[in-house]
Coordinates of C-alpha atoms in Angstrom, one line a residue:
M29 CA 0.0 0.1 -0.1
S30 CA 1.3 3.3 -0.8
T31 CA 0.2 6.9 -0.3
V32 CA 0.7 10.0 -2.7
T33 CA 1.5 13.4 -1.2
P34 CA 0.5 16.3 -3.1
T35 CA 3.4 18.5 -4.2
S36 CA 3.8 21.9 -5.8
A37 CA 5.4 22.7 -9.2
A38 CA 8.8 23.2 -7.4
G39 CA 8.6 19.9 -5.7
H40 CA 7.8 21.1 -2.3
L41 CA 4.9 20.0 0.0
A42 CA 1.7 21.9 -0.3
P43 CA 0.8 24.4 2.2
S44 CA -2.0 22.4 3.5
D45 CA 0.0 19.6 4.1
H46 CA 2.6 21.4 6.1
Q47 CA 1.8 20.1 9.8
D48 CA 4.2 20.3 12.6
L49 CA 4.2 17.0 14.6
T50 CA 5.9 18.7 17.6
T51 CA 5.8 22.2 19.0
R52 CA 8.8 24.5 18.4
P53 CA 10.6 25.3 21.5
D54 CA 10.8 28.9 23.0
L55 CA 14.5 29.4 22.8
A56 CA 14.0 32.6 25.0
T57 CA 12.8 30.8 27.9
T58 CA 14.3 27.4 27.5
T59 CA 16.7 26.4 30.4
G60 CA 19.0 23.3 30.7
R61 CA 22.1 22.0 28.9
V62 CA 21.0 23.7 25.4
A63 CA 19.7 27.5 25.8
P64 CA 20.3 30.8 24.4
V65 CA 22.6 31.6 27.5
R66 CA 24.6 28.7 28.9
A67 CA 25.0 28.6 32.7
R68 CA 27.6 26.0 32.9
R69 CA 31.1 25.9 31.1
P70 CA 32.8 22.6 30.0
V71 CA 36.2 21.8 32.0
Y72 CA 38.6 19.6 30.2
L73 CA 40.1 17.1 32.8
D74 CA 43.3 15.2 31.8
M75 CA 43.1 11.8 33.1
L76 CA 44.0 8.2 32.4
P77 CA 42.1 6.1 30.0
P78 CA 39.9 3.7 31.8
C79 CA 42.0 0.6 30.5
N80 CA 45.3 2.2 31.8
A81 CA 43.8 3.1 35.0
G82 CA 42.7 -0.3 35.7
C83 CA 45.7 -1.9 34.8
P84 CA 47.7 -3.2 38.1
A85 CA 50.9 -3.4 35.9
G86 CA 50.6 0.3 35.0
E87 CA 50.8 -0.5 31.2
N88 CA 50.1 2.2 28.6
I89 CA 47.6 0.3 27.0
Q90 CA 46.2 2.8 24.9
E91 CA 49.5 3.8 23.3
W92 CA 50.7 0.3 22.4
L93 CA 47.2 -0.5 21.0
R94 CA 47.5 2.5 18.7
L95 CA 51.2 1.0 17.6
I96 CA 49.8 -2.2 16.6
K97 CA 46.9 -0.8 14.8
A98 CA 49.4 0.9 12.9
H99 CA 51.2 -2.2 12.0
Q100 CA 54.3 -1.2 14.2
E101 CA 54.3 -4.7 16.2
E102 CA 58.0 -4.3 17.5
K103 CA 57.4 -0.7 18.8
A104 CA 54.1 -1.8 20.4
W105 CA 56.0 -4.7 22.0
R106 CA 58.7 -2.3 23.3
Q107 CA 56.2 0.2 24.6
L108 CA 54.5 -2.7 26.4
T109 CA 57.6 -4.0 28.1
A110 CA 58.6 -0.8 29.3
D111 CA 56.3 -1.4 31.9
N112 CA 55.5 -5.3 31.8
P113 CA 58.6 -7.6 30.8
F114 CA 56.7 -10.5 30.3
P115 CA 53.5 -9.9 27.9
A116 CA 53.4 -13.7 26.8
I117 CA 52.7 -14.8 30.5
H118 CA 50.3 -11.9 31.5
G119 CA 48.5 -12.6 28.1
R120 CA 47.7 -16.0 29.5
V121 CA 47.2 -15.6 33.2
C122 CA 46.1 -12.1 33.8
Y123 CA 42.5 -11.8 34.8
H124 CA 42.5 -8.6 32.6
P125 CA 40.7 -5.9 34.9
C126 CA 41.6 -3.7 32.1
E127 CA 38.7 -5.1 30.1
V128 CA 36.2 -4.7 32.8
A129 CA 37.1 -0.9 33.1
C130 CA 36.8 -0.6 29.1
N131 CA 34.2 1.9 28.0
R132 CA 33.6 -0.3 24.9
A133 CA 31.8 -2.9 27.0
D134 CA 28.9 -0.4 27.5
L135 CA 28.5 -0.3 23.7
D136 CA 28.9 -4.0 22.5
G137 CA 31.9 -5.5 24.0
A138 CA 35.4 -4.6 25.7
V139 CA 38.4 -4.6 23.6
S140 CA 40.3 -8.0 23.9
I141 CA 43.5 -6.4 25.4
H142 CA 44.7 -9.7 26.9
S143 CA 44.5 -11.5 23.6
V144 CA 46.7 -8.7 22.0
E145 CA 49.0 -8.7 24.6
R146 CA 49.5 -12.5 24.4
Y147 CA 49.8 -12.1 20.4
L148 CA 52.5 -9.4 21.0
G149 CA 54.4 -11.8 23.5
D150 CA 54.4 -15.0 21.3
L151 CA 55.5 -12.6 18.3
A152 CA 58.4 -11.4 20.1
I153 CA 59.4 -14.9 21.1
E154 CA 59.0 -16.1 17.6
K155 CA 61.1 -13.4 16.2
G156 CA 63.8 -13.3 18.8
W157 CA 63.2 -9.7 20.0
A158 CA 65.5 -8.7 23.1
Y159 CA 65.5 -5.9 25.6
T160 CA 67.6 -2.9 24.8
R161 CA 70.5 -2.8 27.2
P162 CA 71.0 0.4 29.2
T163 CA 73.9 2.6 28.2
V164 CA 74.8 4.0 31.5
R165 CA 75.8 1.6 34.3
S166 CA 75.4 2.9 37.9
G167 CA 77.9 0.8 39.7
H168 CA 75.5 -0.3 42.4
R169 CA 74.6 -3.8 43.3
V170 CA 71.1 -5.0 44.2
L171 CA 70.3 -8.3 45.8
V172 CA 66.5 -9.8 44.9
I173 CA 65.5 -12.7 47.1
G174 CA 63.0 -14.8 45.2
A175 CA 62.8 -15.6 41.4
G176 CA 58.8 -15.5 41.1
P177 CA 56.9 -12.9 39.2
A178 CA 57.7 -10.0 41.6
G179 CA 61.5 -10.5 41.9
L180 CA 61.8 -11.0 38.0
S181 CA 60.0 -7.8 37.3
A182 CA 61.8 -5.9 40.1
A183 CA 65.0 -7.4 38.5
Y184 CA 64.2 -6.2 35.0
H185 CA 63.2 -2.9 36.1
L186 CA 66.6 -2.3 38.2
A187 CA 68.6 -3.8 35.3
M188 CA 67.2 -1.1 32.8
M189 CA 68.1 1.6 35.4
G190 CA 71.9 0.4 35.1
H191 CA 72.1 -1.5 38.3
Q192 CA 73.7 -4.9 38.6
V193 CA 71.1 -7.3 39.6
E194 CA 71.5 -10.8 41.5
I195 CA 68.6 -13.1 42.2
H196 CA 68.8 -15.6 45.1
D197 CA 66.1 -18.3 45.0
S198 CA 65.5 -21.7 46.7
G199 CA 63.8 -23.6 43.8
D200 CA 65.4 -25.7 41.2
A201 CA 64.2 -23.4 38.4
A202 CA 63.2 -19.6 38.2
G203 CA 59.5 -18.8 38.0
G204 CA 58.1 -19.1 41.5
M205 CA 54.4 -19.3 41.3
M206 CA 54.4 -19.0 37.7
R207 CA 56.1 -22.3 37.5
Y208 CA 54.8 -24.3 40.6
G209 CA 51.6 -22.8 41.2
I210 CA 50.0 -22.3 37.8
P211 CA 49.2 -25.4 35.9
E212 CA 51.1 -26.0 32.7
Y213 CA 47.9 -26.3 30.4
R214 CA 47.4 -22.4 31.5
L215 CA 51.0 -21.4 31.0
P216 CA 53.3 -23.6 28.9
R217 CA 56.8 -24.2 30.5
E218 CA 58.4 -23.2 27.2
V219 CA 56.9 -19.7 27.0
L220 CA 57.9 -19.2 30.5
D221 CA 61.4 -20.2 30.0
A222 CA 61.8 -18.0 27.0
E223 CA 60.6 -15.0 28.9
I224 CA 63.0 -15.6 31.7
G225 CA 65.9 -16.4 29.3
R226 CA 65.3 -13.1 27.5
L227 CA 65.8 -11.5 31.3
A228 CA 69.0 -13.4 31.7
D229 CA 70.3 -12.1 28.4
L230 CA 69.9 -8.7 29.7
G231 CA 72.6 -9.5 32.4
V232 CA 70.5 -10.5 35.4
K233 CA 72.3 -13.1 37.4
I234 CA 70.0 -15.9 38.8
V235 CA 71.4 -18.1 41.5
L236 CA 69.0 -21.3 42.1
N237 CA 68.8 -23.9 45.1
H238 CA 70.1 -21.1 47.5
N239 CA 68.1 -20.6 50.6
V240 CA 68.7 -17.2 52.4
T241 CA 68.6 -17.6 56.3
D242 CA 70.3 -14.3 57.2
L243 CA 69.6 -11.4 55.1
A244 CA 72.1 -9.1 56.8
E245 CA 74.7 -11.6 56.4
E246 CA 73.8 -12.3 52.8
K247 CA 74.0 -8.5 52.0
A248 CA 77.3 -8.1 53.6
E249 CA 78.9 -11.1 52.0
G250 CA 77.8 -10.1 48.7
R251 CA 78.5 -6.6 49.1
F252 CA 75.0 -5.3 47.9
D253 CA 73.9 -2.1 48.2
A254 CA 70.0 -2.8 48.5
V255 CA 67.9 -5.6 48.7
F256 CA 64.6 -6.3 47.4
V257 CA 62.5 -9.1 49.0
A258 CA 60.0 -11.0 46.9
I259 CA 59.5 -14.5 48.7
G260 CA 55.9 -14.8 47.5
A261 CA 53.1 -16.9 49.6
H262 CA 54.3 -20.3 49.3
L263 CA 53.2 -21.8 52.8
S264 CA 49.4 -23.2 53.0
K265 CA 47.1 -22.0 55.8
K266 CA 46.1 -24.8 58.1
V267 CA 42.4 -25.2 58.9
D268 CA 41.0 -27.0 62.4
I269 CA 38.7 -30.0 61.5
P270 CA 38.1 -32.1 64.8
N271 CA 38.7 -35.6 63.4
M272 CA 41.1 -35.3 60.6
D273 CA 43.1 -38.0 58.6
A274 CA 46.4 -36.6 57.8
S275 CA 47.1 -39.5 55.3
R276 CA 44.1 -38.4 53.3
M277 CA 44.7 -34.7 53.1
V278 CA 47.3 -32.5 51.1
D279 CA 47.4 -28.8 50.8
A280 CA 46.9 -27.3 47.4
V281 CA 50.2 -25.4 47.1
S282 CA 52.3 -28.7 47.7
F283 CA 49.9 -30.6 45.4
L284 CA 50.2 -28.1 42.6
H285 CA 54.2 -27.8 43.2
Q286 CA 54.5 -31.7 42.7
V287 CA 52.7 -31.6 39.5
G288 CA 54.7 -28.6 38.3
A289 CA 57.9 -30.3 39.1
G290 CA 57.0 -33.3 36.9
E291 CA 55.6 -35.7 39.7
K292 CA 52.0 -37.7 39.6
P293 CA 50.8 -37.8 43.0
M294 CA 48.4 -40.7 43.8
I295 CA 45.0 -39.1 44.7
G296 CA 42.5 -41.8 44.0
R297 CA 39.1 -41.8 42.0
R298 CA 37.2 -39.3 44.2
V299 CA 38.9 -35.9 45.2
A300 CA 37.2 -33.2 47.2
V301 CA 38.8 -29.6 47.3
Y302 CA 38.0 -27.2 50.3
G303 CA 38.1 -23.9 49.3
G304 CA 36.6 -21.3 46.7
G305 CA 39.6 -19.3 45.5
N306 CA 41.7 -19.6 42.0
T307 CA 43.9 -22.1 43.6
A308 CA 41.0 -24.4 44.6
M309 CA 39.9 -24.1 40.9
D310 CA 43.4 -25.1 39.6
A311 CA 43.7 -27.9 42.1
A312 CA 40.3 -29.3 41.0
R313 CA 41.0 -29.3 37.3
V314 CA 44.5 -30.5 37.8
A315 CA 42.9 -33.5 39.7
K316 CA 40.5 -34.1 36.9
R317 CA 43.4 -34.1 34.4
L318 CA 45.3 -36.7 36.6
G319 CA 42.5 -39.3 36.2
A320 CA 40.0 -38.5 39.0
E321 CA 36.7 -39.5 38.1
E322 CA 35.0 -37.0 40.7
S323 CA 36.3 -33.7 41.5
I324 CA 34.2 -31.9 43.9
V325 CA 34.7 -28.2 45.4
V326 CA 33.3 -27.8 48.9
Y327 CA 32.7 -24.0 49.8
R328 CA 30.9 -22.5 52.7
R329 CA 29.7 -19.7 50.9
T330 CA 27.6 -19.3 47.7
A331 CA 28.7 -18.7 44.0
A332 CA 28.5 -15.0 44.4
Q333 CA 30.7 -14.5 47.2
M334 CA 33.4 -17.0 45.9
P335 CA 36.6 -15.2 45.8
A336 CA 37.6 -17.2 42.4
H337 CA 37.2 -15.3 39.2
E338 CA 33.9 -16.0 37.4
E339 CA 35.7 -17.3 34.3
E340 CA 37.7 -19.7 36.2
R341 CA 34.6 -21.1 37.9
E342 CA 33.0 -21.4 34.5
E343 CA 35.8 -23.2 33.0
A344 CA 36.0 -25.7 35.9
E345 CA 32.3 -26.5 35.5
R346 CA 32.6 -27.3 31.8
E347 CA 35.2 -29.9 32.5
G348 CA 33.2 -31.6 34.9
V349 CA 34.1 -30.1 38.4
Q350 CA 31.0 -30.3 40.9
M351 CA 30.3 -27.4 43.2
N352 CA 28.8 -27.9 46.6
W353 CA 27.9 -24.4 47.8
L354 CA 27.1 -23.4 51.3
R355 CA 28.8 -26.5 52.8
T356 CA 31.7 -26.9 55.3
I357 CA 34.0 -30.0 56.2
T358 CA 33.7 -31.1 59.8
D359 CA 35.1 -34.7 59.9
V360 CA 37.5 -36.5 57.6
G361 CA 37.2 -40.3 58.1
E362 CA 36.3 -43.1 55.7
E363 CA 33.6 -40.6 54.5
L364 CA 33.9 -37.1 54.3
T365 CA 31.1 -35.3 56.6
V366 CA 30.0 -31.9 55.6
E367 CA 27.9 -29.4 57.5
V368 CA 24.9 -27.5 55.6
M369 CA 25.5 -23.7 56.2
E370 CA 23.1 -20.8 55.8
L371 CA 23.6 -17.0 55.6
D372 CA 22.4 -14.5 58.1
E373 CA 21.1 -11.1 57.4
N374 CA 25.0 -9.8 57.2
G375 CA 26.0 -12.6 54.7
K376 CA 27.8 -14.5 57.0
P377 CA 27.8 -18.5 56.9
H378 CA 26.4 -20.2 60.1
G379 CA 25.9 -23.8 60.6
T380 CA 22.4 -25.3 60.5
G381 CA 23.1 -29.0 62.5
R382 CA 22.3 -30.6 59.4
F383 CA 25.1 -33.1 58.0
E384 CA 25.9 -34.9 54.8
K385 CA 28.3 -37.5 53.7
L386 CA 30.5 -37.4 50.7
E387 CA 32.8 -40.2 49.4
A388 CA 36.5 -38.8 48.7
D389 CA 39.8 -40.4 48.6
T390 CA 41.8 -37.4 48.9
V391 CA 41.1 -33.8 50.3
I392 CA 43.2 -31.2 49.1
L393 CA 43.0 -27.9 51.3
A394 CA 42.9 -24.6 49.4
V395 CA 42.0 -22.3 52.1
G396 CA 44.7 -19.6 51.5
Q397 CA 48.6 -19.1 51.8
E398 CA 50.9 -17.2 53.8
A399 CA 54.6 -15.9 53.3
D400 CA 57.6 -17.6 55.1
T401 CA 59.1 -14.5 56.6
G402 CA 61.1 -16.2 59.3
F403 CA 64.6 -15.0 58.0
L404 CA 63.4 -11.5 58.2
H405 CA 62.6 -11.6 62.1
K406 CA 66.4 -11.4 63.0
L407 CA 66.6 -7.9 61.3
P408 CA 66.7 -5.1 64.2
G409 CA 63.5 -3.0 64.1
M410 CA 61.3 -5.2 62.0
R411 CA 57.9 -6.3 63.5
F412 CA 55.2 -8.5 62.0
K413 CA 51.6 -9.2 62.3
N414 CA 51.2 -12.7 61.2
D415 CA 53.4 -12.7 57.9
V416 CA 52.8 -9.0 57.2
V417 CA 55.5 -6.4 58.2
D418 CA 54.1 -3.6 60.8
V419 CA 55.2 -0.5 59.3
N420 CA 54.3 1.9 61.9
P421 CA 53.7 0.0 65.1
G422 CA 51.7 1.3 67.9
H423 CA 51.0 4.6 66.1
P424 CA 47.6 4.7 64.2
D425 CA 48.0 8.3 63.4
D426 CA 51.5 7.7 61.6
R427 CA 49.8 5.7 58.9
R428 CA 49.2 8.7 56.7
P429 CA 52.4 10.6 55.5
R430 CA 53.2 13.5 57.2
R431 CA 54.2 16.9 55.5
L432 CA 57.3 18.7 57.6
R433 CA 57.1 22.4 57.2
R434 CA 60.2 24.5 57.7
R435 CA 60.3 27.4 59.9
R436 CA 62.5 30.4 60.1
H437 CA 63.5 30.4 63.8
R438 CA 62.4 26.9 64.7
P439 CA 64.4 23.6 64.2
L440 CA 62.3 20.9 62.4
R441 CA 61.3 18.1 64.8
A442 CA 61.8 14.5 64.3
H443 CA 59.4 11.9 64.6
R444 CA 57.7 11.4 68.1
D445 CA 59.3 8.3 68.7
D446 CA 62.7 9.9 68.4
R447 CA 62.3 13.0 70.3
H448 CA 62.8 11.3 73.7
R449 CA 65.1 8.6 72.3
P450 CA 68.8 8.9 73.8
R451 CA 71.5 9.9 71.1
Q452 CA 74.0 7.5 70.1
A453 CA 77.3 7.7 72.2
G454 CA 80.3 9.2 70.2
R455 CA 77.9 10.9 67.5
P456 CA 77.6 14.5 67.4
P457 CA 73.9 15.8 67.1
D458 CA 74.6 17.7 63.9
R459 CA 75.3 14.5 62.0
Q460 CA 72.2 12.5 63.0
V461 CA 70.7 12.5 59.6
A462 CA 69.0 9.4 58.2
A463 CA 67.7 9.9 55.0
P464 CA 67.3 8.2 51.8
R465 CA 70.5 8.2 49.4
R466 CA 70.2 8.2 45.7
L467 CA 71.8 5.3 43.5
G468 CA 73.4 6.5 40.2
P469 CA 71.4 7.7 37.2
G470 CA 70.4 5.1 34.8
S471 CA 69.0 5.0 31.3
Q472 CA 65.6 5.0 32.6
G473 CA 65.9 7.7 35.3
E474 CA 67.1 7.5 38.9
H475 CA 66.1 5.0 41.4
R476 CA 66.2 5.5 45.3
R477 CA 66.9 3.4 48.1
V478 CA 67.1 3.6 51.8
Q479 CA 70.3 2.5 53.5
R480 CA 69.2 3.4 56.9
P481 CA 66.1 3.3 59.0
A482 CA 63.4 5.1 57.5
R483 CA 63.1 7.8 60.5
L484 CA 64.0 11.3 59.7
V485 CA 66.2 13.0 62.2
L486 CA 66.9 16.4 61.2
R487 CA 69.9 18.8 62.2
R488 CA 70.2 20.8 65.3
P489 CA 70.3 24.3 64.3
P490 CA 73.8 25.8 64.5
A491 CA 74.7 28.4 67.2
P492 CA 74.1 32.0 66.3
P493 CA 77.1 33.7 65.1
P494 CA 78.9 36.2 67.4
A495 CA 78.2 39.8 67.2
R496 CA 80.3 41.6 64.8
A497 CA 82.0 44.8 65.6
R498 CA 80.5 48.0 64.4
S499 CA 83.3 48.7 62.1
D500 CA 82.5 45.5 60.1
P501 CA 80.4 46.7 57.2
A502 CA 79.5 43.1 56.2
G503 CA 78.1 42.4 59.6
Q504 CA 76.2 45.9 59.6
L505 CA 74.6 45.3 56.3
R506 CA 73.9 41.8 56.6
R507 CA 71.9 42.6 59.9
G508 CA 70.0 45.5 58.1
G509 CA 71.9 48.1 60.3
R510 CA 73.1 51.4 58.7
R511 CA 75.8 53.7 60.4
P512 CA 76.0 57.4 59.5
G513 CA 79.1 58.7 57.5
R514 CA 81.0 57.2 54.9
A515 CA 82.2 53.4 54.8
P516 CA 85.4 52.8 56.6
G517 CA 88.6 51.1 55.4
P518 CA 88.8 49.5 52.1
L519 CA 85.3 50.0 51.0
R520 CA 85.3 53.6 51.1
G521 CA 84.4 55.4 47.9
R522 CA 83.0 52.2 46.3
P523 CA 79.4 52.4 44.5
L524 CA 76.5 50.7 46.0
P525 CA 76.4 47.9 43.4
V526 CA 80.2 47.1 43.6
L527 CA 79.7 47.0 47.5
R528 CA 77.0 44.5 47.0
Q529 CA 79.5 42.5 44.9
L530 CA 82.2 42.7 47.4
L531 CA 80.1 41.7 50.4
R532 CA 79.0 38.7 48.1
V533 CA 82.8 37.9 47.6
R534 CA 83.4 38.0 51.2
R535 CA 80.3 35.6 51.9
L536 CA 81.9 33.2 49.4
L537 CA 85.5 33.3 50.8
R538 CA 84.4 32.8 54.2
G539 CA 81.8 30.0 53.5
L540 CA 78.7 32.0 54.9
P541 CA 75.6 30.7 53.3
R542 CA 73.1 33.3 51.6
G543 CA 69.3 33.7 52.1
R544 CA 66.8 33.8 54.9
H545 CA 66.6 30.1 55.6
H546 CA 70.5 29.8 55.7
Q547 CA 70.3 27.3 58.5
A548 CA 69.2 24.5 56.1
R549 CA 71.6 25.3 53.2
P550 CA 74.9 23.3 53.3
R551 CA 78.3 25.3 52.9
P552 CA 79.5 25.3 49.2
P553 CA 82.7 23.3 48.4
L554 CA 86.1 25.6 48.2
R555 CA 86.3 24.9 44.6
V556 CA 83.0 26.2 43.8
R557 CA 83.5 29.3 46.1
L558 CA 86.9 29.9 44.2
R559 CA 85.1 29.7 41.0
Q560 CA 82.6 32.1 41.8
V561 CA 85.1 34.5 43.1
H562 CA 87.2 34.0 39.6
R563 CA 84.0 35.2 37.8
L564 CA 83.9 38.3 39.8
R565 CA 87.4 39.3 39.5
H566 CA 86.7 42.1 37.2
L567 CA 84.9 44.0 39.8
L568 CA 88.2 44.3 41.9
R569 CA 90.5 45.4 39.1
P570 CA 91.4 49.0 39.7
V571 CA 92.0 51.4 36.8
P572 CA 95.4 53.0 37.1
G573 CA 95.5 56.7 37.6
A574 CA 91.6 57.0 38.6
R575 CA 91.5 58.8 41.8
H576 CA 88.8 59.3 44.2
P577 CA 86.7 62.3 43.3
D578 CA 86.4 63.5 46.8
G579 CA 90.1 64.5 46.7
P580 CA 91.8 64.4 50.3
R581 CA 88.7 63.3 51.9
G582 CA 89.0 60.1 50.0
H583 CA 91.6 57.3 50.7
P584 CA 94.7 58.2 48.6
D585 CA 95.4 54.6 47.7
R586 CA 91.9 53.5 46.5
V587 CA 90.6 54.0 43.1
H588 CA 87.5 53.2 41.3
P589 CA 86.8 50.2 39.5
R590 CA 87.0 49.9 35.8
R591 CA 84.0 51.5 34.0
R592 CA 83.2 51.6 30.3
K593 CA 83.9 54.8 28.3
P594 CA 80.8 56.5 27.4
H595 CA 79.9 56.4 23.8
P596 CA 80.7 59.9 21.8
R597 CA 77.2 60.1 20.6
M598 CA 76.0 59.8 24.0
G599 CA 77.9 62.9 25.0
G600 CA 81.3 61.4 25.9
A601 CA 83.6 63.0 23.4
P602 CA 85.9 65.4 25.0
G603 CA 84.9 68.9 24.9
A604 CA 81.4 68.2 23.8
E605 CA 78.3 69.2 25.8
P606 CA 76.4 66.0 26.9
R607 CA 73.5 65.2 24.9
R608 CA 70.0 64.9 26.5
L609 CA 68.4 61.6 25.9
R610 CA 64.7 61.6 24.7
R611 CA 62.2 59.9 26.9

C-alpha cells in the first residue's frame, strides 16, 4: 500500500500538508544544557584512560594498541615491555581488569586487550626480540630474594636503570608461582623459559637452590647496596578440623608444586577440594586431568561470594568439576562429613546442624596462603603481624604521611618516637641525619633506596654567630643596620652595586650561606667558591690613575673600579656637551 503526497510545481509539499508534529521550543525561555545562554562551562580534565587506570601493572595500553593498529608490532612490544617485561605470560594468566574498565563494554563488548598482549608476547618469542641494554651503568649492586613474578619484574626494572642485579632463589628453576603454582595447561613451560631467558640475556644473574637464612649476612657477603624481598606466599594455611586423617589430606600449594615439578601424586578416584579461590579451581581441574573420576569443590558460601574469578569457575564446571555451595567439612574419616550452612542477614555463613556424607579418597585444602618471613625476624627494628610487616607499630595516626614544614627560627622536629630517644654515644647531634640516598642515574631515570632506617632525624640548628664589631660593614649590612657617615677602610668610595658584589665575595670566601633560611643550606665546597670569585675578579680590578673624586677626603690609595667609557654620540666626546636623551 502506498500513499501519494501532493506537491507543488517546485517539488515542495503543498501548504495544506505542512503540519508540525511537535511544537517549536521557545529558545528565549528554555533552560538546561541547550539554551540561548549557557550557565555552565565545560572543563577539560586530563585523566588516564579507563584501561590504563585499571591495569595493575601500569601499562600504557592505549599507546601500544595504537602502535599495533598502525602495524608497528615491534614498537608496540617495546612500549608494552617498558612497564611489563612478560607480555606472553600476562596474556595467558592475567584476569584482565583492564577489560572490565573498558568503555567499549557499554556499547557492544570490551576490547580483547589480553589477547592482543598474548599475541605480542608470542610474536616477540618467535622473532627473537630482545630488551635494549642500558647504556649507563650506576655501579650499584642489588640483591633480589625470590625468582617469582615480583622478583623477576623488579630485577628487570633495576637492570634497565643500570644496576647490577643478582637473584637468589631456593627453587630448582626460576619462576616461582608461575612455574609451581599455575598449571602447565594454562602457562606452557616453554613460554615461561623464553621470557626468563630474555631477562638473563639482559645481564641479570640468577642463583638457584640458594636458601637465604640471614638477610644481613647475605647482603654483607655479596657487598650489595640494596635488597628487594619478593619471597611470595608459598605456605598453605591450616584449618582446624576436629577428626582429621592426615594421610588423606594434602594442601593445594604442595599438590600443584609436585605436579609442576613433573611428579604424579596418587589421589584416587574421588577428590574433594576445600576452598573457593583460584587455587582451588586449579587444584580441582588438575585432579580431573590426573585421572580422578569425580572432582568436587566444597565451599561454605555462595557462588556470588566466591573469591575465584567467574571465568575460572565456569571453565572448571565445563570440565566436569562439581560445586557444593554452603558446605563446610567437619570430619575426615572413611567418609567425608560436611555440614550444611546458611547465611544470616549480614551475609555470614552459620551452621544449621544438618550433615551430609561425601565419598572422597583425597581432600585438598585450598584455604589460603601465607609468606615464610622467618629469616626477616632477625633484622633489628622489624615487627610483624602474622606474615605482614608492621610499618608503624603502635601509632595509628602515623599511617598517613606527614608534611614537614620548615620554619624560620625553629628547628624541624623529628618523629615522635625519636624526640625522647637517647642519642648514640660518640655521634655529634649535627650529624644525626638518616635520609634516603640515591643510586646513580641510569638509562631509565633515577632509583632511590634507603640504606638507613626510615626515620627522619634532622640537624640541630647551629649556634648563632657572634656579634660583629660596628666597624665591620659586612655584619652591619647583613643585619640590616646602617651607620652614619662614610664606609670605613677599603670599602670607602665604592658605588653601591660594587659594594654588594664585594660583600658577596666575602661571603663566598668565608663560606657564609646566603638567603633567609640559611640554616638549612649546606656550605658550598671550596672549589665552587673559588670559581665564583674568579668570575667576579673584574669588579676588583682598579683602573690605573683614577683617583677618588672626593680628593683629600677619600683614601689616597683607593681607586674606582674599571668603567666603560661613554659613547661619543651619548655626550662622551671630549669638550662636547652631554646630549639629552629623549624619554
